[in-house]
Short mmCIF file of C-alpha atoms and ligand atoms in Angstrom, two decimals:
data_model
loop_
_atom_site.label_atom_id
_atom_site.label_comp_id
_atom_site.label_asym_id
_atom_site.label_seq_id
_atom_site.Cartn_x
_atom_site.Cartn_y
_atom_site.Cartn_z
CA MET A 1 -7.53 -16.85 -37.24
CA ILE A 2 -4.12 -16.00 -35.81
CA PHE A 3 -4.46 -13.69 -32.83
CA ASP A 4 -2.18 -10.67 -33.08
CA SER A 5 -1.08 -10.43 -29.45
CA LYS A 6 -0.36 -7.06 -27.86
CA LEU A 7 2.15 -8.83 -25.61
CA PRO A 8 3.68 -11.50 -27.85
CA ASP A 9 6.73 -11.97 -25.63
CA VAL A 10 4.85 -12.35 -22.36
CA GLY A 11 3.98 -15.73 -20.91
CA THR A 12 2.83 -16.85 -17.46
CA THR A 13 4.94 -15.16 -14.76
CA ILE A 14 7.92 -17.04 -13.38
CA PHE A 15 6.40 -16.71 -9.90
CA THR A 16 3.34 -18.72 -10.94
CA ILE A 17 5.48 -21.26 -12.79
CA MET A 18 7.92 -21.87 -9.94
CA SER A 19 5.25 -21.96 -7.24
CA LYS A 20 3.35 -24.58 -9.27
CA LEU A 21 6.52 -26.60 -9.81
CA ALA A 22 7.27 -26.42 -6.08
CA SER A 23 3.78 -27.67 -5.29
CA ASP A 24 3.92 -30.45 -7.93
CA PHE A 25 7.22 -31.72 -6.51
CA GLY A 26 6.46 -31.06 -2.84
CA ALA A 27 9.46 -28.70 -2.69
CA ILE A 28 10.16 -25.99 -0.10
CA ASN A 29 8.95 -22.92 -1.93
CA LEU A 30 11.54 -20.16 -1.65
CA SER A 31 10.63 -18.88 -5.12
CA GLN A 32 7.60 -16.56 -5.24
CA GLY A 33 7.89 -13.74 -2.72
CA PHE A 34 5.25 -14.20 -0.05
CA PRO A 35 5.43 -14.81 3.71
CA GLY A 36 5.15 -18.42 4.79
CA PHE A 37 3.54 -17.45 8.09
CA LYS A 38 0.15 -16.13 9.14
CA GLY A 39 -0.39 -12.42 9.61
CA ASP A 40 -1.25 -10.95 13.01
CA PRO A 41 -4.59 -12.32 14.42
CA LYS A 42 -5.32 -8.77 15.64
CA LEU A 43 -5.45 -7.63 12.04
CA MET A 44 -7.70 -10.57 11.05
CA ASP A 45 -10.06 -9.72 13.94
CA LEU A 46 -10.28 -6.14 12.74
CA VAL A 47 -11.31 -7.27 9.25
CA TYR A 48 -13.91 -9.60 10.76
CA HIS A 49 -15.17 -6.76 12.94
CA TYR A 50 -15.63 -4.41 10.02
CA MET A 51 -17.28 -7.08 7.87
CA ASN A 52 -19.77 -7.72 10.67
CA GLU A 53 -20.31 -4.03 11.07
CA GLY A 54 -21.48 -3.93 7.47
CA LYS A 55 -18.49 -2.30 5.80
CA ASN A 56 -19.00 -4.51 2.78
CA GLN A 57 -20.04 -2.24 -0.10
CA TYR A 58 -17.87 -0.31 -2.52
CA ALA A 59 -15.33 1.94 -0.88
CA PRO A 60 -14.79 5.42 -2.35
CA MET A 61 -12.70 5.19 -5.52
CA SER A 62 -9.72 6.92 -3.87
CA GLY A 63 -9.93 4.86 -0.66
CA VAL A 64 -11.74 5.31 2.66
CA PRO A 65 -10.84 8.72 4.17
CA VAL A 66 -9.71 7.33 7.54
CA LEU A 67 -7.12 5.09 5.88
CA ARG A 68 -5.82 7.88 3.67
CA GLU A 69 -5.56 10.18 6.67
CA ARG A 70 -3.70 7.67 8.85
CA LEU A 71 -1.38 6.75 6.03
CA VAL A 72 -0.56 10.41 5.55
CA SER A 73 0.16 10.77 9.31
CA LYS A 74 2.36 7.69 9.29
CA THR A 75 4.29 9.01 6.28
CA LYS A 76 4.82 12.32 8.04
CA LYS A 77 6.13 10.51 11.12
CA VAL A 78 8.39 8.11 9.21
CA HIS A 79 9.70 10.35 6.43
CA GLY A 80 8.86 13.86 7.67
CA VAL A 81 7.00 14.49 4.41
CA GLU A 82 3.50 15.95 4.06
CA TYR A 83 0.84 14.86 1.58
CA ASP A 84 -2.78 15.97 1.28
CA SER A 85 -4.92 12.97 2.24
CA GLU A 86 -7.75 14.15 -0.01
CA LYS A 87 -5.83 14.95 -3.18
CA GLU A 88 -2.48 13.19 -3.04
CA VAL A 89 -2.97 9.61 -1.94
CA THR A 90 -5.02 6.78 -3.43
CA ILE A 91 -5.69 3.34 -1.97
CA VAL A 92 -5.23 0.66 -4.61
CA SER A 93 -5.56 -3.09 -5.09
CA GLY A 94 -1.90 -3.85 -4.57
CA ALA A 95 1.22 -2.04 -5.74
CA THR A 96 0.69 -3.80 -9.09
CA ASP A 97 -2.43 -1.67 -9.58
CA ALA A 98 -0.52 1.47 -8.55
CA ILE A 99 2.37 0.80 -10.93
CA PHE A 100 0.09 -0.06 -13.86
CA SER A 101 -2.18 2.94 -13.30
CA ALA A 102 0.74 5.35 -12.92
CA ILE A 103 2.44 4.08 -16.07
CA THR A 104 -0.81 4.24 -18.03
CA ALA A 105 -1.49 7.76 -16.77
CA VAL A 106 1.76 9.28 -18.09
CA VAL A 107 2.98 7.13 -20.98
CA LYS A 108 1.72 8.11 -24.43
CA PRO A 109 2.43 6.11 -27.60
CA GLY A 110 6.08 6.47 -28.60
CA ALA A 111 7.22 7.69 -25.17
CA GLU A 112 10.38 6.12 -23.80
CA VAL A 113 10.53 4.73 -20.27
CA ILE A 114 13.79 3.90 -18.55
CA LEU A 115 13.87 0.60 -16.66
CA LEU A 116 16.85 -0.44 -14.57
CA GLU A 117 17.68 -4.09 -15.17
CA PRO A 118 17.07 -6.54 -13.56
CA ALA A 119 13.53 -5.13 -13.34
CA TYR A 120 10.41 -6.49 -11.68
CA ASP A 121 8.26 -8.26 -14.24
CA SER A 122 5.17 -6.03 -14.25
CA TYR A 123 6.87 -2.82 -15.45
CA ALA A 124 7.61 -3.54 -19.13
CA PRO A 125 4.18 -4.99 -20.06
CA GLY A 126 2.44 -1.92 -18.62
CA ILE A 127 4.65 0.35 -20.73
CA ILE A 128 4.11 -1.68 -23.90
CA LEU A 129 0.32 -1.76 -23.43
CA ALA A 130 0.39 2.04 -23.17
CA GLY A 131 2.27 2.20 -26.50
CA GLY A 132 5.50 3.21 -24.79
CA ILE A 133 9.01 1.92 -25.38
CA PRO A 134 10.95 0.38 -22.48
CA VAL A 135 14.61 1.41 -22.56
CA PHE A 136 16.70 -0.94 -20.46
CA VAL A 137 19.70 0.30 -18.48
CA PRO A 138 21.70 -2.39 -16.69
CA LEU A 139 22.46 -2.03 -13.00
CA LYS A 140 26.12 -2.43 -12.01
CA LEU A 141 27.05 -5.88 -10.81
CA PRO A 142 27.97 -7.25 -8.33
CA ASP A 143 26.09 -4.86 -6.02
CA PHE A 144 23.26 -3.86 -8.41
CA SER A 145 23.87 -0.14 -7.86
CA VAL A 146 22.80 2.41 -10.46
CA ASP A 147 25.17 3.35 -13.27
CA TRP A 148 24.33 7.06 -13.52
CA GLN A 149 26.47 7.57 -16.58
CA LYS A 150 24.42 4.94 -18.42
CA VAL A 151 21.14 6.44 -17.20
CA GLN A 152 22.21 9.84 -18.49
CA GLU A 153 23.12 8.34 -21.87
CA ALA A 154 19.71 6.65 -22.10
CA ILE A 155 17.73 9.88 -21.66
CA THR A 156 16.40 11.39 -24.91
CA ASP A 157 13.78 13.96 -25.88
CA LYS A 158 11.26 11.13 -25.85
CA THR A 159 11.95 10.00 -22.26
CA ARG A 160 8.82 10.56 -20.15
CA LEU A 161 9.28 8.20 -17.20
CA ILE A 162 11.81 6.28 -15.19
CA VAL A 163 10.85 3.39 -12.95
CA VAL A 164 12.76 3.05 -9.69
CA ASN A 165 12.62 0.17 -7.19
CA THR A 166 14.17 0.51 -3.76
CA PRO A 167 14.76 -1.73 -1.82
CA HIS A 168 15.29 -3.63 -5.04
CA ASN A 169 13.76 -6.93 -6.10
CA PRO A 170 15.64 -9.22 -6.72
CA SER A 171 18.96 -7.87 -5.37
CA GLY A 172 17.93 -6.01 -2.18
CA TYR A 173 20.04 -2.96 -3.18
CA MET A 174 18.84 0.22 -1.44
CA TRP A 175 19.14 3.68 -2.93
CA THR A 176 21.52 6.12 -1.24
CA GLN A 177 21.16 9.87 -0.87
CA ASP A 178 23.60 10.17 -3.75
CA ASP A 179 21.28 8.07 -5.95
CA LEU A 180 18.37 10.39 -5.13
CA ASN A 181 20.50 13.46 -5.88
CA GLN A 182 21.79 12.03 -9.16
CA LEU A 183 18.29 11.26 -10.39
CA ALA A 184 17.04 14.71 -9.39
CA LEU A 185 19.94 16.36 -11.25
CA LEU A 186 19.24 14.39 -14.40
CA ILE A 187 15.51 15.12 -14.61
CA GLN A 188 14.96 18.42 -12.83
CA ASN A 189 14.65 20.53 -15.97
CA LYS A 190 12.87 17.96 -18.10
CA GLU A 191 9.33 16.64 -18.35
CA ILE A 192 10.29 13.28 -16.92
CA TYR A 193 8.19 11.59 -14.24
CA VAL A 194 9.10 8.79 -11.86
CA VAL A 195 7.32 5.67 -10.64
CA SER A 196 9.01 4.62 -7.42
CA ASP A 197 8.21 1.07 -6.36
CA GLU A 198 8.89 1.02 -2.61
CA VAL A 199 6.96 -2.10 -1.59
CA TYR A 200 9.83 -3.28 0.66
CA GLU A 201 10.13 0.11 2.42
CA HIS A 202 9.99 -1.45 5.90
CA ILE A 203 12.19 -4.47 5.22
CA THR A 204 15.71 -3.11 5.66
CA PHE A 205 18.83 -4.48 7.36
CA ASP A 206 21.94 -3.62 9.34
CA GLY A 207 20.48 -0.31 10.49
CA ARG A 208 19.93 1.00 6.97
CA VAL A 209 17.18 3.56 6.51
CA HIS A 210 14.91 3.45 3.49
CA LEU A 211 15.23 6.70 1.55
CA SER A 212 11.90 7.25 -0.10
CA LEU A 213 11.99 9.37 -3.24
CA MET A 214 9.37 11.57 -1.55
CA THR A 215 12.12 12.92 0.74
CA HIS A 216 13.79 14.75 -2.14
CA PRO A 217 11.85 17.95 -3.01
CA VAL A 218 12.69 17.82 -6.73
CA LEU A 219 11.66 14.17 -6.94
CA LYS A 220 8.56 14.51 -4.77
CA GLU A 221 6.90 16.85 -7.23
CA ARG A 222 7.17 14.39 -10.10
CA THR A 223 7.03 10.96 -8.48
CA PHE A 224 4.34 8.34 -7.90
CA ILE A 225 5.34 6.47 -4.74
CA CYS A 226 3.86 2.95 -4.84
CA GLY A 227 3.55 0.86 -1.68
CA SER A 228 2.02 -2.42 -0.55
CA PHE A 229 0.30 -3.25 2.75
CA GLY A 230 0.52 -6.87 1.61
CA LYS A 231 4.30 -6.83 2.11
CA THR A 232 4.34 -4.79 5.29
CA PHE A 233 1.62 -6.73 7.11
CA HIS A 234 2.36 -10.27 5.78
CA VAL A 235 -0.89 -10.42 3.79
CA THR A 236 0.16 -10.43 0.13
CA GLY A 237 -3.07 -12.20 -0.87
CA TRP A 238 -5.15 -9.22 0.20
CA LYS A 239 -3.80 -7.14 -2.68
CA ILE A 240 -3.99 -3.75 -1.04
CA GLY A 241 -1.56 -0.87 -1.37
CA PHE A 242 -1.32 2.85 -2.02
CA CYS A 243 0.02 5.51 -4.33
CA PHE A 244 1.25 8.96 -3.28
CA GLY A 245 1.66 11.66 -5.87
CA PRO A 246 1.33 15.42 -6.24
CA GLY A 247 -2.24 16.65 -6.86
CA GLU A 248 -1.98 17.03 -10.63
CA LEU A 249 -0.42 13.60 -11.05
CA THR A 250 -2.88 11.97 -8.64
CA LYS A 251 -5.76 13.44 -10.64
CA GLU A 252 -4.48 11.68 -13.75
CA PHE A 253 -3.63 8.53 -11.80
CA ARG A 254 -7.21 8.25 -10.49
CA LYS A 255 -8.63 8.60 -14.01
CA VAL A 256 -6.95 5.28 -14.79
CA HIS A 257 -7.24 3.54 -11.43
CA GLN A 258 -11.03 4.03 -11.40
CA PHE A 259 -11.30 1.89 -14.52
CA VAL A 260 -8.75 -0.72 -13.50
CA THR A 261 -10.35 -1.80 -10.21
CA PHE A 262 -12.48 1.23 -9.29
CA SER A 263 -11.96 0.63 -5.57
CA THR A 264 -10.34 -1.74 -3.07
CA ALA A 265 -11.89 -4.15 -0.54
CA THR A 266 -13.68 -2.01 2.06
CA PRO A 267 -13.30 -4.03 5.30
CA LEU A 268 -9.56 -4.41 4.63
CA GLN A 269 -9.20 -0.64 4.38
CA TYR A 270 -10.91 0.02 7.72
CA ALA A 271 -8.93 -2.76 9.41
CA ILE A 272 -5.60 -1.47 8.12
CA ALA A 273 -6.52 2.09 9.13
CA ASP A 274 -6.82 0.89 12.75
CA TYR A 275 -3.78 -1.35 12.57
CA LEU A 276 -1.59 1.54 11.37
CA GLU A 277 -2.27 3.34 14.67
CA GLU A 278 0.33 1.13 16.41
CA GLU A 279 3.66 2.10 14.91
CA ASN A 280 5.42 -1.08 16.07
CA HIS A 281 3.35 -2.97 13.52
CA TYR A 282 5.69 -1.61 10.88
CA LEU A 283 8.69 -0.33 12.85
CA ASN A 284 9.46 -3.85 14.13
CA LEU A 285 9.80 -5.27 10.65
CA PRO A 286 13.56 -4.73 10.20
CA LYS A 287 14.29 -6.63 13.41
CA PHE A 288 11.83 -9.39 12.55
CA TYR A 289 13.25 -9.96 9.08
CA GLN A 290 16.88 -9.38 10.00
CA LYS A 291 16.78 -12.54 12.15
CA LYS A 292 15.54 -14.51 9.17
CA ARG A 293 18.04 -13.00 6.76
CA ASP A 294 20.89 -13.70 9.18
CA LEU A 295 19.74 -17.25 9.87
CA PHE A 296 19.49 -17.96 6.16
CA CYS A 297 22.78 -16.29 5.18
CA GLU A 298 24.68 -17.91 8.04
CA GLY A 299 23.47 -21.32 6.87
CA LEU A 300 24.33 -20.59 3.25
CA LYS A 301 27.90 -19.77 4.25
CA SER A 302 28.63 -23.47 4.66
CA THR A 303 27.35 -24.27 1.17
CA ASP A 304 29.30 -23.67 -2.04
CA PHE A 305 27.15 -20.69 -3.05
CA GLN A 306 28.64 -17.19 -2.87
CA LEU A 307 26.59 -14.35 -1.49
CA THR A 308 26.51 -10.84 -0.08
CA PRO A 309 23.74 -10.41 2.51
CA ALA A 310 20.83 -8.39 1.11
CA GLN A 311 20.51 -4.74 2.20
CA GLY A 312 16.71 -4.86 2.11
CA SER A 313 13.64 -6.80 0.79
CA PHE A 314 12.96 -10.40 1.78
CA PHE A 315 15.11 -11.88 -0.95
CA GLN A 316 18.64 -13.28 -0.88
CA GLN A 317 20.60 -13.81 -4.07
CA VAL A 318 23.32 -16.43 -4.42
CA ASN A 319 25.97 -16.85 -7.13
CA TYR A 320 27.09 -20.21 -8.49
CA GLY A 321 29.08 -19.22 -11.61
CA HIS A 322 32.32 -20.46 -9.99
CA LEU A 323 30.77 -23.93 -9.66
CA SER A 324 28.88 -24.53 -12.89
CA GLN A 325 27.90 -23.02 -16.21
CA GLU A 326 24.39 -24.50 -16.09
CA SER A 327 21.75 -21.87 -16.92
CA ASP A 328 20.03 -20.34 -13.91
CA MET A 329 16.64 -21.43 -15.27
CA ASP A 330 17.76 -25.06 -15.68
CA LEU A 331 19.33 -25.04 -12.24
CA ALA A 332 16.24 -23.58 -10.54
CA VAL A 333 14.01 -26.20 -12.15
CA ARG A 334 16.45 -29.03 -11.43
CA MET A 335 16.87 -28.03 -7.77
CA THR A 336 13.11 -27.97 -7.33
CA LYS A 337 12.74 -31.45 -8.79
CA GLU A 338 15.88 -33.10 -7.42
CA ILE A 339 16.43 -31.63 -3.97
CA GLY A 340 13.05 -30.06 -3.24
CA ILE A 341 14.04 -26.38 -3.07
CA ALA A 342 12.40 -23.85 -5.36
CA SER A 343 14.03 -20.51 -6.20
CA ILE A 344 13.80 -17.84 -8.91
CA PRO A 345 16.41 -17.64 -11.70
CA ILE A 346 17.13 -13.94 -11.97
CA SER A 347 17.59 -14.05 -15.76
CA VAL A 348 13.80 -13.66 -15.93
CA PHE A 349 14.18 -10.06 -14.71
CA PHE A 350 16.21 -9.19 -17.84
CA LYS A 351 14.67 -8.49 -21.25
CA ASN A 352 17.29 -10.63 -22.99
CA LYS A 353 17.32 -13.22 -20.21
CA ASP A 354 20.95 -12.36 -19.31
CA ASP A 355 22.26 -15.25 -17.27
CA HIS A 356 24.57 -14.12 -14.47
CA LYS A 357 24.36 -17.52 -12.70
CA ILE A 358 22.36 -16.09 -9.82
CA LEU A 359 19.36 -17.57 -8.00
CA ARG A 360 16.99 -15.64 -5.74
CA PHE A 361 15.61 -17.19 -2.54
CA CYS A 362 12.74 -15.71 -0.52
CA PHE A 363 13.49 -15.96 3.22
CA ALA A 364 10.09 -14.70 4.44
CA LYS A 365 9.43 -18.17 5.81
CA GLU A 366 9.07 -19.88 9.19
CA ASP A 367 12.49 -20.49 10.76
CA GLU A 368 11.92 -24.27 10.69
CA GLU A 369 11.37 -24.14 6.95
CA LEU A 370 14.51 -22.05 6.43
CA ILE A 371 16.54 -24.44 8.59
CA LYS A 372 15.21 -27.41 6.63
CA ALA A 373 16.17 -25.74 3.36
CA ILE A 374 19.65 -24.92 4.66
CA GLU A 375 20.20 -28.50 5.82
CA ILE A 376 19.31 -29.78 2.36
CA LEU A 377 21.57 -27.25 0.65
CA GLN A 378 24.45 -28.04 3.02
CA LYS A 379 24.32 -31.79 2.57
CA THR A 380 23.66 -32.08 -1.16
CA ASN A 381 26.12 -31.36 -3.89
CA ILE A 382 23.82 -30.09 -6.60
CA PHE A 383 26.65 -29.80 -9.10
CA LYS A 384 28.04 -33.32 -8.79
N1 PMP B 401 6.84 -4.49 -6.84
C1 PMP B 401 7.74 -5.38 -6.43
C2 PMP B 401 9.18 -5.06 -6.53
C3 PMP B 401 7.33 -6.60 -5.93
O1 PMP B 401 8.24 -7.49 -5.52
C4 PMP B 401 5.95 -6.88 -5.86
C5 PMP B 401 5.54 -8.24 -5.43
N2 PMP B 401 4.94 -8.58 -4.64
C6 PMP B 401 5.04 -5.91 -6.27
C7 PMP B 401 5.52 -4.73 -6.77
C8 PMP B 401 3.56 -6.12 -6.22
O2 PMP B 401 2.99 -5.79 -4.99
P1 PMP B 401 1.47 -6.12 -4.67
O3 PMP B 401 1.38 -7.55 -4.30
O4 PMP B 401 1.07 -5.20 -3.57
O5 PMP B 401 0.68 -5.85 -5.93
N1 LIG B 402 6.62 -9.93 -6.05
C1 LIG B 402 6.67 -11.34 -5.87
C2 LIG B 402 8.07 -11.85 -6.19
O1 LIG B 402 8.92 -11.13 -6.65
C3 LIG B 402 5.68 -12.10 -6.68
C4 LIG B 402 4.32 -11.54 -6.84
C5 LIG B 402 3.61 -12.26 -7.94
O2 LIG B 402 3.61 -13.45 -7.99
N2 LIG B 402 3.05 -11.54 -8.84
O3 LIG B 402 8.32 -12.99 -5.96
#
């Protein structure tokens, strides 16, 4: 029997492939995006505390009330925006769950969904599984800003959703107030919803402020804001995040989420609820990561790569098109094997694998590891 796949074009994710290759070749793994350092012991102690206290059974499907309430207070403090903790926020098993559930909740067969390319890998499969049609709109290179003319041209009567990601993976581009206004103008009189992937909301540089789509009144009433505690608290393996959305949308969102994971690990929710009480746990993130970004970019300056320091996220892209025409995939694999540094070729974020000769490095690593990687990159001529 030949299995008729629902996702014939999807294989194992590049993150799994490159992390495995890095491990097989003992390379420094700057590919998959995860912190190379331990999270805060205070947070671990809180989880241990709540496990011992017996908070080990199913949490409510929408998340434990205390976490929803504190998240709502934090959001009010940070963005000045109010949500109802009962009806407008759901705790989920990672932003991946939030994105998938939101897409599934609004996309009907035949609906078109606009994706801005390069796009994070989980968006298109979710749309296809829901019977929707991803419509790809390229971002403008070299800065990966949004081409609003192209977005406007891509909107049809069938458009039901647009997926936004700011700060952007892989480029680090951060949406401006003008971007928010442009999107609002384009969709305000249409039945078009938005999934806004804001997992890097607290990782921003050079004094930039993350502009959540929730801060725009027109966007707030039609947007699912997806976030990840994994990114913010250096615990990506915990797979815990959240989704904000207006009551009607959240109602539909929860209909899906309850059958994807039902609920999310209980002791983690109580621990994070307490940890959120200290605002420095998230407000210090820009400073913490800026040092790493600067260390990494400074070191890369004395290599042959070309780069513009990332505005946000924990990724740094580098260009090498002026040095070689080798494909980014071949180069990423070869660098892992030959010089022991793993990266992500950004062609994987494009439907047609467009090769712009750009690699993505994750700098959420211990300084020693970053310095080691820089030393290798400085002393080896990969293109000899
Ligand atoms: N969106 C983007 C842009 C990401 O980089 C990631 C990766 N970690 C996710 C979503 C998924 O987040 P989570 O691990 O919380 O599911
Ligand atoms: N978001 C991470 C990245 O871009 C990977 C997460 C995953 O492996 N699914 O590297």
